[in-house]
Every structure is written in C-alpha cells, then in structure tokens.
Amino acid sequence: MADGCRDCETCTRSWLGRLLQNAAVGLMHVVTIGISYLIKKGFRRHCPQCKHLLSRHSRRADGSFRD
C-alpha cells in the first residue's frame, strides 16, 4: 500500500484483485493485438502519481478528487 495513491481503486485493491485485473487486461491486450494498449495509453488520461487511469479514481460530488 505504500506505493500508489489513496484515491485510486487499483492502488487500494488487494494483491489478488490486482493480479486478476492485470491478467485480464494483459489477455485483452493480446487478443486485440495491442490496439487496446494503444488506445489506453494514447487517448486516456492518467494519474501523474500512480500512472493508473484517472477514471478509476474516487471523486467528490463536485468533481474534485477525494482527500
């Protein structure tokens, strides 16, 4: 838990959850011949701290990040 940020669903997930998520995402990248990887890295916004997708981070009702 030391690395990553506290607002990110991926960073706060258990090690087993992260393992299963990484396996599923890796399989998706292989099946789509890397197109999903290019879309994820090229067109989606990422957190500057943990490098995960910003859409996976918790936000308040006004749209700001949860503290």
Coordinates of N, CA and C in Angstrom, one line a residue, residues 7-65:
D7 N -6.7 7.5 -3.6 CA -8.0 7.7 -4.3 C -8.2 6.8 -5.4
C8 N -7.2 5.9 -5.7 CA -7.3 5.0 -6.9 C -7.8 3.7 -6.5
E9 N -8.8 3.2 -7.2 CA -9.4 1.9 -6.9 C -8.4 0.8 -7.2
T10 N -7.5 0.9 -8.1 CA -6.5 -0.1 -8.4 C -5.4 -0.1 -7.4
C11 N -5.0 1.0 -6.9 CA -3.9 1.0 -5.9 C -4.4 0.5 -4.5
T12 N -5.7 0.7 -4.2 CA -6.2 0.2 -2.9 C -6.8 -1.2 -3.0
R13 N -6.7 -1.8 -4.1 CA -7.2 -3.2 -4.2 C -6.3 -4.2 -3.6
S14 N -6.7 -5.4 -3.2 CA -5.9 -6.4 -2.6 C -4.9 -6.9 -3.7
W15 N -3.9 -7.6 -3.3 CA -2.9 -8.1 -4.2 C -3.5 -9.1 -5.1
L16 N -4.5 -9.9 -4.6 CA -5.2 -10.9 -5.5 C -6.0 -10.2 -6.5
G17 N -6.7 -9.1 -6.1 CA -7.5 -8.3 -7.1 C -6.7 -7.7 -8.2
R18 N -5.5 -7.2 -7.8 CA -4.6 -6.6 -8.8 C -4.0 -7.6 -9.7
L19 N -3.7 -8.8 -9.2 CA -3.2 -9.9 -10.0 C -4.3 -10.3 -11.0
L20 N -5.5 -10.5 -10.6 CA -6.6 -10.9 -11.6 C -6.9 -9.8 -12.6
Q21 N -6.8 -8.5 -12.1 CA -7.1 -7.4 -13.1 C -5.9 -7.4 -14.1
N22 N -4.7 -7.5 -13.7 CA -3.6 -7.5 -14.6 C -3.6 -8.6 -15.6
A23 N -4.1 -9.8 -15.1 CA -4.2 -10.9 -16.1 C -5.3 -10.7 -17.1
A24 N -6.4 -10.1 -16.7 CA -7.5 -9.8 -17.6 C -7.1 -8.8 -18.6
V25 N -6.4 -7.7 -18.1 CA -6.0 -6.6 -19.0 C -4.9 -7.1 -20.0
G26 N -4.0 -7.9 -19.5 CA -3.0 -8.5 -20.4 C -3.6 -9.4 -21.5
L27 N -4.6 -10.2 -21.1 CA -5.2 -11.0 -22.1 C -6.0 -10.2 -23.1
M28 N -6.6 -9.1 -22.7 CA -7.3 -8.2 -23.6 C -6.3 -7.6 -24.6
H29 N -5.1 -7.2 -24.1 CA -4.1 -6.6 -25.0 C -3.6 -7.6 -26.0
V30 N -3.5 -8.8 -25.6 CA -3.0 -9.9 -26.5 C -4.1 -10.2 -27.6
V31 N -5.3 -10.3 -27.1 CA -6.4 -10.7 -28.0 C -6.7 -9.6 -29.1
T32 N -6.5 -8.3 -28.7 CA -6.8 -7.2 -29.6 C -5.5 -6.8 -30.4
I33 N -4.4 -7.6 -30.3 CA -3.2 -7.4 -30.9 C -2.6 -6.0 -30.6
G34 N -2.7 -5.6 -29.4 CA -2.2 -4.3 -28.9 C -2.9 -3.1 -29.2
I35 N -4.1 -3.2 -29.9 CA -4.9 -2.0 -30.2 C -5.4 -1.4 -28.9
S36 N -5.9 -2.2 -28.0 CA -6.4 -1.7 -26.7 C -5.3 -1.0 -25.9
Y37 N -4.1 -1.5 -26.0 CA -3.0 -0.8 -25.3 C -2.7 0.6 -25.9
L38 N -2.7 0.7 -27.2 CA -2.5 2.0 -27.8 C -3.6 3.0 -27.5
I39 N -4.9 2.5 -27.4 CA -6.0 3.4 -27.1 C -5.9 3.8 -25.6
K40 N -5.5 2.9 -24.7 CA -5.4 3.2 -23.3 C -4.3 4.2 -23.0
K41 N -3.1 4.0 -23.6 CA -2.0 4.9 -23.4 C -2.1 6.2 -24.2
G42 N -2.7 6.1 -25.4 CA -2.7 7.3 -26.2 C -3.9 8.3 -26.0
F43 N -5.0 7.8 -25.6 CA -6.2 8.6 -25.6 C -6.9 8.8 -24.3
R44 N -6.4 8.1 -23.2 CA -7.0 8.2 -21.9 C -6.1 9.0 -21.0
R45 N -6.7 9.7 -20.0 CA -5.9 10.5 -19.0 C -5.4 9.6 -17.9
H46 N -4.2 9.8 -17.4 CA -3.6 9.0 -16.4 C -3.2 9.9 -15.2
C47 N -3.2 9.3 -14.0 CA -2.8 10.0 -12.8 C -1.3 10.2 -12.8
P48 N -0.8 11.4 -12.5 CA 0.6 11.7 -12.5 C 1.4 11.0 -11.4
Q49 N 0.7 10.6 -10.3 CA 1.3 9.9 -9.2 C 1.5 8.4 -9.4
C50 N 0.4 7.7 -9.7 CA 0.4 6.3 -9.8 C 0.3 5.7 -11.2
K51 N 0.1 6.6 -12.2 CA 0.0 6.2 -13.6 C -1.2 5.4 -14.0
H52 N -2.2 5.2 -13.1 CA -3.4 4.5 -13.5 C -4.4 5.5 -14.1
L53 N -5.5 4.9 -14.7 CA -6.4 5.8 -15.3 C -7.1 6.7 -14.3
L54 N -7.3 8.0 -14.7 CA -8.0 8.9 -13.8 C -9.5 8.6 -13.6
S55 N -10.1 7.9 -14.6 CA -11.4 7.5 -14.4 C -11.6 6.4 -13.3
R56 N -10.6 5.8 -12.8 CA -10.6 4.8 -11.7 C -10.4 5.5 -10.4
H57 N -10.3 6.8 -10.3 CA -10.0 7.5 -9.0 C -11.4 8.0 -8.5
S58 N -11.5 8.0 -7.1 CA -12.7 8.4 -6.5 C -12.7 10.0 -6.5
R59 N -13.9 10.5 -6.7 CA -14.1 11.9 -6.7 C -15.3 12.3 -5.8
R60 N -15.3 13.6 -5.5 CA -16.5 14.1 -4.7 C -17.6 14.4 -5.7
A61 N -18.7 14.8 -5.1 CA -19.9 15.2 -5.9 C -19.6 16.4 -6.8
D62 N -18.7 17.3 -6.4 CA -18.4 18.5 -7.2 C -17.3 18.2 -8.3
G63 N -16.8 17.0 -8.3 CA -15.8 16.6 -9.4 C -14.4 16.6 -8.9
S64 N -14.1 17.2 -7.7 CA -12.7 17.2 -7.3 C -12.3 15.8 -6.7
F65 N -11.1 15.6 -6.6 CA -10.6 14.3 -6.0 C -10.9 14.2 -4.5

